[in-house]
CSV table of C-alpha atoms in Angstrom, one decimal:
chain,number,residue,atom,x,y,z
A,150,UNK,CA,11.8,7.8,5.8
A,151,UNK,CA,14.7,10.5,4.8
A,152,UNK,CA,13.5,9.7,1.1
A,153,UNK,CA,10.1,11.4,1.3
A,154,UNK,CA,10.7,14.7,3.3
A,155,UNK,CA,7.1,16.3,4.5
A,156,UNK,CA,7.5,19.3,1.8
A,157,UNK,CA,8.1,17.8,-1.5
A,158,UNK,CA,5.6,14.4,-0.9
A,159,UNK,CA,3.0,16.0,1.4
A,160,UNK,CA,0.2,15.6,-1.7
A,161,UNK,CA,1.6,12.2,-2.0
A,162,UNK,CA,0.6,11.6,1.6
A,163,UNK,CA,-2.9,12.6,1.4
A,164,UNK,CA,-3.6,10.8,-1.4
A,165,UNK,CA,-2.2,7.4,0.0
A,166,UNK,CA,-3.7,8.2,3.3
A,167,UNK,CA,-7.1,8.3,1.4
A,168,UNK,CA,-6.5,5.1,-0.4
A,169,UNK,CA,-5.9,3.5,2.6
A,170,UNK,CA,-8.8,4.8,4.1
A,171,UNK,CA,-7.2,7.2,6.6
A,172,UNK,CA,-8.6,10.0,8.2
A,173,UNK,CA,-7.7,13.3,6.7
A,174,UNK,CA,-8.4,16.6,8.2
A,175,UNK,CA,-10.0,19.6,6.2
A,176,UNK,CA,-6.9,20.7,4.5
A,177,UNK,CA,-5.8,17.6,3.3
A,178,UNK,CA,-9.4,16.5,2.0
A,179,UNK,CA,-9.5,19.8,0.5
A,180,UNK,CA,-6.2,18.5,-1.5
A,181,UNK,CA,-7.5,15.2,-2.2
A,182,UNK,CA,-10.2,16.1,-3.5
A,183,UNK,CA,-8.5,18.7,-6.4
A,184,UNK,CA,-6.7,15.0,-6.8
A,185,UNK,CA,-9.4,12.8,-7.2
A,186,UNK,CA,-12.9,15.2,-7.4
A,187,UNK,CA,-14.3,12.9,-5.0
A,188,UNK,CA,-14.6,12.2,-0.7
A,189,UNK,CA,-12.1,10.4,0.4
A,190,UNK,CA,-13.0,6.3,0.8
A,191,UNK,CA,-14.2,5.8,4.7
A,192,UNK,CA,-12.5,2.4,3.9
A,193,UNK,CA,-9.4,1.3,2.1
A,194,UNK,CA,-10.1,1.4,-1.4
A,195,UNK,CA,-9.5,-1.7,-3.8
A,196,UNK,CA,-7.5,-0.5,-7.0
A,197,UNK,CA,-5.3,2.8,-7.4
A,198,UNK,CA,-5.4,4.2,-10.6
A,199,UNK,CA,-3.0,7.7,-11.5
A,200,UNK,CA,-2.2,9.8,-14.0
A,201,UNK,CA,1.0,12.2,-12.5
A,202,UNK,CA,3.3,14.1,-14.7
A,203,UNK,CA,6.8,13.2,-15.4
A,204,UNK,CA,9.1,13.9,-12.9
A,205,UNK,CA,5.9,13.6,-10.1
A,206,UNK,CA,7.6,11.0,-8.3
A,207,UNK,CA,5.6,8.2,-9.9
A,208,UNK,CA,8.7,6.1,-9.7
A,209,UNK,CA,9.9,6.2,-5.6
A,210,UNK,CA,5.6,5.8,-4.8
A,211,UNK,CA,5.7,2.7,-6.5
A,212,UNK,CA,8.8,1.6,-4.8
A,213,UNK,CA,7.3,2.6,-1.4
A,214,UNK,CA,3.8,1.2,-1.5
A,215,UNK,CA,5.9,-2.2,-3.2
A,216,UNK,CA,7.4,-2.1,0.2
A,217,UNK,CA,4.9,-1.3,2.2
A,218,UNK,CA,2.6,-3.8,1.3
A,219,UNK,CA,5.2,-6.7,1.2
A,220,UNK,CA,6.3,-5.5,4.6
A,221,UNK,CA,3.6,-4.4,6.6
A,222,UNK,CA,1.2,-7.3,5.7
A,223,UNK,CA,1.8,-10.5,6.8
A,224,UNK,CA,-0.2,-13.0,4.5
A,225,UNK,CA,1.6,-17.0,6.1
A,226,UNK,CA,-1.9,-17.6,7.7
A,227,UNK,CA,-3.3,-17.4,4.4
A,228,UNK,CA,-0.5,-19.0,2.5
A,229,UNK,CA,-0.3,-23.2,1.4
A,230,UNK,CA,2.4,-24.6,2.6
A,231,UNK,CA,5.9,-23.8,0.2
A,232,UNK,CA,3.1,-20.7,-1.2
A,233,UNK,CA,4.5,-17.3,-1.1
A,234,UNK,CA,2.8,-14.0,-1.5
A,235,UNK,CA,4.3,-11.6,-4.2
A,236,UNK,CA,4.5,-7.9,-4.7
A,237,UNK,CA,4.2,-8.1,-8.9
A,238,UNK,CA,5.8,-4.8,-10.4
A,239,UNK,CA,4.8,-4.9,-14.2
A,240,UNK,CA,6.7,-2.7,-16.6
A,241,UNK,CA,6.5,-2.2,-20.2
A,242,UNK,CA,10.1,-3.8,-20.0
A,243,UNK,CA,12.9,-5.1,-18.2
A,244,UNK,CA,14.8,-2.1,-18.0
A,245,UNK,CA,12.2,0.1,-16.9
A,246,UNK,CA,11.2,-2.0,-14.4
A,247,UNK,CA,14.5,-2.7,-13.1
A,248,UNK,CA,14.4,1.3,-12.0
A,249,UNK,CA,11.6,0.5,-9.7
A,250,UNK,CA,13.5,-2.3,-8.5
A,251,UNK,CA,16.5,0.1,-7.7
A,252,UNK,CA,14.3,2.2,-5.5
A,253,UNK,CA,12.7,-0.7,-3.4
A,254,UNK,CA,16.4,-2.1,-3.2
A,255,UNK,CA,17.6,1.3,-1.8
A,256,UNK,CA,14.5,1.5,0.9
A,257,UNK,CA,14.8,-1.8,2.4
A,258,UNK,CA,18.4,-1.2,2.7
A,259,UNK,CA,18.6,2.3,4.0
A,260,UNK,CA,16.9,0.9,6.7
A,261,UNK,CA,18.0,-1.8,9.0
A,262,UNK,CA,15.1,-2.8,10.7
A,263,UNK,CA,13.4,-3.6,7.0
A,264,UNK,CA,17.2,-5.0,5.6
A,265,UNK,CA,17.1,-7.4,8.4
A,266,UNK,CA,14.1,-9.4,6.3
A,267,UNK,CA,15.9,-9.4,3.1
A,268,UNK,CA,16.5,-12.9,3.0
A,269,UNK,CA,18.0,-13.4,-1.0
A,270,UNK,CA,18.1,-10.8,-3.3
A,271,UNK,CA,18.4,-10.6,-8.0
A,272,UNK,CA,18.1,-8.4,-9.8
A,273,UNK,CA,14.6,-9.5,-10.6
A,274,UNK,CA,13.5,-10.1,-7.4
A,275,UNK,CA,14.2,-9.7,-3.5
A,276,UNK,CA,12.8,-12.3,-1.1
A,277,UNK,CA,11.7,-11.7,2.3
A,278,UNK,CA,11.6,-13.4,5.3
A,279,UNK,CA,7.6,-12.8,6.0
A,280,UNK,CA,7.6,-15.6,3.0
A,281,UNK,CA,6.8,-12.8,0.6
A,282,UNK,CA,8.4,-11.6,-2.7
A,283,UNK,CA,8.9,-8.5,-4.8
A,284,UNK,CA,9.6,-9.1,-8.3
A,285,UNK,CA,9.6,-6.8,-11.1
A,286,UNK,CA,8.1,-8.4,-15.1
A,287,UNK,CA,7.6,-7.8,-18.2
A,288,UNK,CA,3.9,-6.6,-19.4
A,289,UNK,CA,2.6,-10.1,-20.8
A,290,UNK,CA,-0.4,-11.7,-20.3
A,291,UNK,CA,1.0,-15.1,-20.0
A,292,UNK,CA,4.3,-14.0,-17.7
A,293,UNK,CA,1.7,-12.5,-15.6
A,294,UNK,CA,-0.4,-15.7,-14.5
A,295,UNK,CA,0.4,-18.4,-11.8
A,296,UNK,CA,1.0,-16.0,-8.8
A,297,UNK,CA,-0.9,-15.6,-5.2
A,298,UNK,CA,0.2,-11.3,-6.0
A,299,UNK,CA,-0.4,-9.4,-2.6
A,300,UNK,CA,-0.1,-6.3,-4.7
A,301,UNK,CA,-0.1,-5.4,-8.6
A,302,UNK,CA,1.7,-2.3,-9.2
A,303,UNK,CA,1.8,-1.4,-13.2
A,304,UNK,CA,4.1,0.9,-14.2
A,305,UNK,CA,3.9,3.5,-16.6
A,306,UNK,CA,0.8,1.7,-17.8
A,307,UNK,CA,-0.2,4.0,-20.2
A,308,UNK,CA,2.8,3.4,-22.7
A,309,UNK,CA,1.8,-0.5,-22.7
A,310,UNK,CA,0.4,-1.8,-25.7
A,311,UNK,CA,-3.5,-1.7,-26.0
A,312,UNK,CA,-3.4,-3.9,-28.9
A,313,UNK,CA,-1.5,-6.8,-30.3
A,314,UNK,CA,0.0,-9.9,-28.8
A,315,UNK,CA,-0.2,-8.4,-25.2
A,316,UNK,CA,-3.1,-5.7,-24.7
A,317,UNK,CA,-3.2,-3.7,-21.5
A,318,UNK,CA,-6.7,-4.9,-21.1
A,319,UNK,CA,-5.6,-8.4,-21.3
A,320,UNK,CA,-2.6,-8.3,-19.1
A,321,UNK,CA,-5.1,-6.4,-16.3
A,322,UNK,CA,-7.6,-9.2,-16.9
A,323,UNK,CA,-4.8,-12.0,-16.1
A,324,UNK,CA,-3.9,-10.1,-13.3
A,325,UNK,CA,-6.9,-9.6,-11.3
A,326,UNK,CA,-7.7,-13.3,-10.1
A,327,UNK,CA,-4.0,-13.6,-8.5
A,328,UNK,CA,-5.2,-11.1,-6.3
A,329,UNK,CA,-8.3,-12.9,-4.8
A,330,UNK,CA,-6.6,-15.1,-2.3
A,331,UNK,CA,-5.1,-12.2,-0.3
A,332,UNK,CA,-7.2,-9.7,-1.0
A,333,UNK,CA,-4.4,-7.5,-2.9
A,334,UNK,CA,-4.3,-3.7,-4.6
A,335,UNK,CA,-4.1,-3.0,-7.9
A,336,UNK,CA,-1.9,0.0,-8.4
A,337,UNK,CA,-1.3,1.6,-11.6
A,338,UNK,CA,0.7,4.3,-12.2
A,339,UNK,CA,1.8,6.7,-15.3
A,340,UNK,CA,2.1,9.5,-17.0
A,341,UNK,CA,-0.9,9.9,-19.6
A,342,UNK,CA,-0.8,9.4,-23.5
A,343,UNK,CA,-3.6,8.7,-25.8
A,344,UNK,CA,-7.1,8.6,-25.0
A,345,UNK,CA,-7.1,5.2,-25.2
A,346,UNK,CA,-6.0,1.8,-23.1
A,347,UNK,CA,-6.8,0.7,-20.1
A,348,UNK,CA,-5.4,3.8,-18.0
A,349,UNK,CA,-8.0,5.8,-20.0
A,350,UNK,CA,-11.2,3.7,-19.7
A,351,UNK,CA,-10.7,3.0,-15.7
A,352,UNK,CA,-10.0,7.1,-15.6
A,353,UNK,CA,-13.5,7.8,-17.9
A,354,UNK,CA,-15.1,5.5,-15.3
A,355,UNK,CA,-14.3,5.8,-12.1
A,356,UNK,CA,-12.5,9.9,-12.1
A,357,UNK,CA,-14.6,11.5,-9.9
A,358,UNK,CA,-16.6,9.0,-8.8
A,359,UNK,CA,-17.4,7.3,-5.4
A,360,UNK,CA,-16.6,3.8,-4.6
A,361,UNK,CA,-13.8,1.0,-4.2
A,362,UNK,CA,-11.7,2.1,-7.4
A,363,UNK,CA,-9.6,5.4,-6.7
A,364,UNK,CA,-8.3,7.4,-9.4
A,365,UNK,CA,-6.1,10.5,-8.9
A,366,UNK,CA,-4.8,13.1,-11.4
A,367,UNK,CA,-2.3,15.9,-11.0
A,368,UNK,CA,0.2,17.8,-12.6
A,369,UNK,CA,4.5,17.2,-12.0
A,370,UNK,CA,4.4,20.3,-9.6
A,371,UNK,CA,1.3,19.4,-7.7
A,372,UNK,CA,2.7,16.1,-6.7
A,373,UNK,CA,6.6,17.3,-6.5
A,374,UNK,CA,7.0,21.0,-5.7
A,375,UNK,CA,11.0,20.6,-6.1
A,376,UNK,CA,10.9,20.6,-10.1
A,377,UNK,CA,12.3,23.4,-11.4
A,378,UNK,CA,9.4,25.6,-12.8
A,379,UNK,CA,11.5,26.6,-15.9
A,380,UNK,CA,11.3,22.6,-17.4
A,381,UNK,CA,7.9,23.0,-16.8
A,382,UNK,CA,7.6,26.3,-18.9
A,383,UNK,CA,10.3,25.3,-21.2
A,384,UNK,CA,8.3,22.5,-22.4
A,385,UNK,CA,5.5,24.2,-22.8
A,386,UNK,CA,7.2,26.9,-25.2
A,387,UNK,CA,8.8,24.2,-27.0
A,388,UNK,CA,6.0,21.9,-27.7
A,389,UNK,CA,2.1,22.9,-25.6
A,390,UNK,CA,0.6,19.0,-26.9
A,391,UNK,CA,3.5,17.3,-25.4
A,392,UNK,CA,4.1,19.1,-22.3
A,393,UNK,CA,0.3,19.1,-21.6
A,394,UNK,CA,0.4,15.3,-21.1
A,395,UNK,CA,4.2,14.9,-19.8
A,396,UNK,CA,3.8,17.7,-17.4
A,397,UNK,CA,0.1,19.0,-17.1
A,398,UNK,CA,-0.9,15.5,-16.8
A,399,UNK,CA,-3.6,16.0,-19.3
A,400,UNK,CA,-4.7,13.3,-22.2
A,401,UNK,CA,-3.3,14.2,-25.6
A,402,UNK,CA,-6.3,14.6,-28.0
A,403,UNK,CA,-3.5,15.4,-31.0
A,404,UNK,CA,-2.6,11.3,-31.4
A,405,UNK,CA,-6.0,9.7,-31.8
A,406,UNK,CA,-6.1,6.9,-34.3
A,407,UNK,CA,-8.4,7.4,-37.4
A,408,UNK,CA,-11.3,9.0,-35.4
A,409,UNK,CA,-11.3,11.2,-32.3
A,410,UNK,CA,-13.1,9.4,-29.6
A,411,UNK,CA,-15.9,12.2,-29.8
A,412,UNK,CA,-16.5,10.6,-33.6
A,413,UNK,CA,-17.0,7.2,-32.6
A,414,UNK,CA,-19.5,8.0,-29.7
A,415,UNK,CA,-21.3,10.9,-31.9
A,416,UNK,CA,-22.5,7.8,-34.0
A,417,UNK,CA,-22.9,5.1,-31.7
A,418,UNK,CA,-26.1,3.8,-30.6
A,419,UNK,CA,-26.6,3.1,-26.7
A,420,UNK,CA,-27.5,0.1,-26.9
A,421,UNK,CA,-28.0,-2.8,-27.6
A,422,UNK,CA,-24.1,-2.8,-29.4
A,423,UNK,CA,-25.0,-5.7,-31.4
A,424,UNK,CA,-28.1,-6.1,-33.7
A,425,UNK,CA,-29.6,-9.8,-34.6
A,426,UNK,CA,-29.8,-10.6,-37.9
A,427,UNK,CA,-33.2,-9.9,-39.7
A,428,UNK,CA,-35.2,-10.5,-42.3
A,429,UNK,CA,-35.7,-8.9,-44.9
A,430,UNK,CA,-32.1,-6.7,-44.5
A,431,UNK,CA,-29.0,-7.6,-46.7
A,432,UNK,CA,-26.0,-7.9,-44.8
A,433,UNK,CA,-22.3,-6.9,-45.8
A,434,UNK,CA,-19.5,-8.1,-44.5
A,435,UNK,CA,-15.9,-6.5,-44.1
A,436,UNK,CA,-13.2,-8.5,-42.5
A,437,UNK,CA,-9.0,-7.9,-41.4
A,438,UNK,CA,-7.5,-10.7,-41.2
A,439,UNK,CA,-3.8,-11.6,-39.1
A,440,UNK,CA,-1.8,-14.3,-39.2
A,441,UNK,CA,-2.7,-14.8,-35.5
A,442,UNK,CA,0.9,-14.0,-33.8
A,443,UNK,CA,1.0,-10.1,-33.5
A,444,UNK,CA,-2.6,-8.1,-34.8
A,445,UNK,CA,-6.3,-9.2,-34.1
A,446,UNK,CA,-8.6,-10.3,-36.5
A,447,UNK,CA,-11.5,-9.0,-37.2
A,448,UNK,CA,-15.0,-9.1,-38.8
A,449,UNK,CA,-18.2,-6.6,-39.5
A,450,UNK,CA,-21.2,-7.1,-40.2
A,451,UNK,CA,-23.5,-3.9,-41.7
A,452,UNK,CA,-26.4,-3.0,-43.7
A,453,UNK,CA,-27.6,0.5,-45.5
A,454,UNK,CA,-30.7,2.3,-44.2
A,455,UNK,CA,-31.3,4.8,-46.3
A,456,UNK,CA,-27.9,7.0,-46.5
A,457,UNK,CA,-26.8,5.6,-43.1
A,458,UNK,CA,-24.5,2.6,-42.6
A,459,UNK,CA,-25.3,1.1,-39.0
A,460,UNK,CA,-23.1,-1.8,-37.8
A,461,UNK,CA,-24.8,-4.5,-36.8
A,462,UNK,CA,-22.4,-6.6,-35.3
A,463,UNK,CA,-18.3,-6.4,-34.7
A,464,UNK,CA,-16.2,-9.4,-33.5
A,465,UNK,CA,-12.0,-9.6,-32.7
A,466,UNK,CA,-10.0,-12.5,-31.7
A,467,UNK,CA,-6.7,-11.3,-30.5
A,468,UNK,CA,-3.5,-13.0,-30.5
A,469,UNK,CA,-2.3,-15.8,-30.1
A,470,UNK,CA,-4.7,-17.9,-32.3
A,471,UNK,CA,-5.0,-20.3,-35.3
A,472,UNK,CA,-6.4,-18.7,-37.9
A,473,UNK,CA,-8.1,-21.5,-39.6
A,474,UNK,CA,-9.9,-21.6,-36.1
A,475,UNK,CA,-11.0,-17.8,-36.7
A,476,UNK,CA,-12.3,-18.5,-39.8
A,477,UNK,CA,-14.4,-21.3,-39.1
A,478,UNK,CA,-15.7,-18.7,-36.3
A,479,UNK,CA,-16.7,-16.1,-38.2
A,480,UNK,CA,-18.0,-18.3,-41.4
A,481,UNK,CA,-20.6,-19.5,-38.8
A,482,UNK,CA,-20.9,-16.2,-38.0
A,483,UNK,CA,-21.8,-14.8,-41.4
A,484,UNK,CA,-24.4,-17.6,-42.2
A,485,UNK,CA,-26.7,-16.0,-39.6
A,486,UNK,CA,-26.6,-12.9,-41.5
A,487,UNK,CA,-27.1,-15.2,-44.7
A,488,UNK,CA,-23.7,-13.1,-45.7
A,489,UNK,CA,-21.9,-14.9,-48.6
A,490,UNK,CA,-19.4,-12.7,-49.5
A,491,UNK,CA,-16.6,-11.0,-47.8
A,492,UNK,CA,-14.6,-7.9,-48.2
A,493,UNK,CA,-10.9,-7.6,-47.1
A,494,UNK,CA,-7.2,-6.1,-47.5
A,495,UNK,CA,-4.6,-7.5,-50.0
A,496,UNK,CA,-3.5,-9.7,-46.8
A,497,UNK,CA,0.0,-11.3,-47.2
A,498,UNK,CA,1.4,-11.6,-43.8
A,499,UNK,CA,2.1,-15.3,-42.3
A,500,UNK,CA,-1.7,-16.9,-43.2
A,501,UNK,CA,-2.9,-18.4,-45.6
């Protein structure tokens, strides 16, 4: 397609031609692997996990491989009768999603032998005449369910929320068993942030390694040689934290919550995560309530040995729930630990 000339997207094309399982000659393996630190898959891989720098051309690959795979596979064998297969592109919201949506709309159109299958068209969504649908959506994990996807593409995943009403995690989890039926890609896409979420933990995981999950990470040049080196630089001068995640496609380590991630692993055990309760130890309790429609709530249960405090057991329900419900949980809780007593915040949201 005009849209991806060979010299600005050729690093783009290795790494999709790995993901799909391609063969790549010695250059381009040489290229994938400073992308992904590992061989290339000698079989499509499953899910597609990156972390490109703004301005990488995050934006048009999700357009493309939104086409691609609502085009090029044709799922009606598999599909019920009035079932259609859909091409899900999640956004944090509306309006950013509706950017991706521009850029499929401009690809199917540009060319007639794809326009020709455009059977009805929104501005949420663009039908096809393969009985497939693209359709762009909010980041919730109750819009999410319901759908045969042939395709999850999350965009800019690492600005969704990893707590709250609607974690990442969650939304990931809801998505997953739509894509059993056809056998669909996960594909997630962003710039980094935090050293936390969802993006994080699969990159932790699976950066590097072998196997069906592939995850990629490059800087904004390394993926589009056509940006300007001067933004690059600019943004380094004017602020090195920021531009090493927007640009350099590196974590931030300057916006961790109370404790570094280093901290929390430094003093956790390796197992097992959750101690039984036992005799002879008195347990303490600490507890943060919610009103059950935005935060979690949570519970701890501890004891001293000697000047150490060692966390015997943490629980969180997440939103939405009934509180009342929560506490009945955890009170059952806290009678195995023979814990009477509770310690909380000055709570004064919605509950009790």
């Amino acid at each position: 397609m005009s849209s991806f000339p060979p010299y600005t997207w050729t690093n783009w094309r290795i790494l999709l031609s790995g993901f799909y399982g391609l063969e790549l000659d010695e250059a381009s393996k040489e290229a994938f692997y400073t992308l992904t630190r590992r061989e290339p898959p000698s079989e499509p891989a499953q899910e597609l996990w990156l972390a490109i720098g703004r301005r990488g051309g995050k934006s048009n690959i999700a357009a493309l491989l939104a086409v691609y795979e609502a085009v090029f596979n044709d799922h009606r064998e598999v599909l019920a009768p009035g079932e259609v297969a859909t091409v899900m592109v999640i956004a944090a919201d509306r309006k950013q999603a509706r950017s991706v949506m521009r850029y499929i709309h401009g690809l199917l159109i540009e060319n007639p032998m794809l326009a020709r299958l455009v059977v009805r068209e929104g501005t949420e969504f663009i039908d096809l005449a393969n009985r497939c649908t693209i359709e762009i959506m909010t980041a919730t994990h109750r819009g999410t369910r319901g759908y045969t996807a042939a395709c999850v593409i999350a965009d800019e995943i690492a600005f969704w929320h990893s707590d709250g009403a609607n974690p990442d995690t969650e939304i990931i989890n809801a998505v997953r068993p739509s894509l059993a039926t056809l056998d669909g890609k996960l594909i997630a896409l962003s710039s980094p942030y935090a050293r936390r979420g969802v993006l994080w933990r699969n990159y932790r995981r699976y950066f590097g390694q072998p196997g069906r999950v592939l995850v990629a990470q490059a800087p904004s040049l390394f993926m589009n040689p056509s940006l300007p080196e001067h933004v690059v630089s600019d943004a380094r001068t004017a602020d090195p934290a920021s531009a090493a995640a927007e640009y350099d496609a590196q974590f931030r380590t300057d916006v961790e919550g109370y404790c570094s991630v280093e901290a929390v692993e430094s003093c956790t055990r390796p197992g097992p995560l959750e101690l039984p309760p036992s005799s002879g130890i008195r347990y303490k309790a600490f507890t943060d309530p919610s009103g059950g429609v935005s935060d979690a709530f949570t519970v701890t249960i501890a004891h001293q040995e000697r000047e150490n405090a060692v966390i015997d057991c943490v629980r969180a329900i997440r939103p939405p729930f009934n509180p009342e419900a929560v506490v009945e949980e955890f009170s059952q809780l806290l009678k195995q630990y023979r814990v009477s007593e509770v310690t909380g915040d000055a709570y004064a949201g919605q509950w009790p």
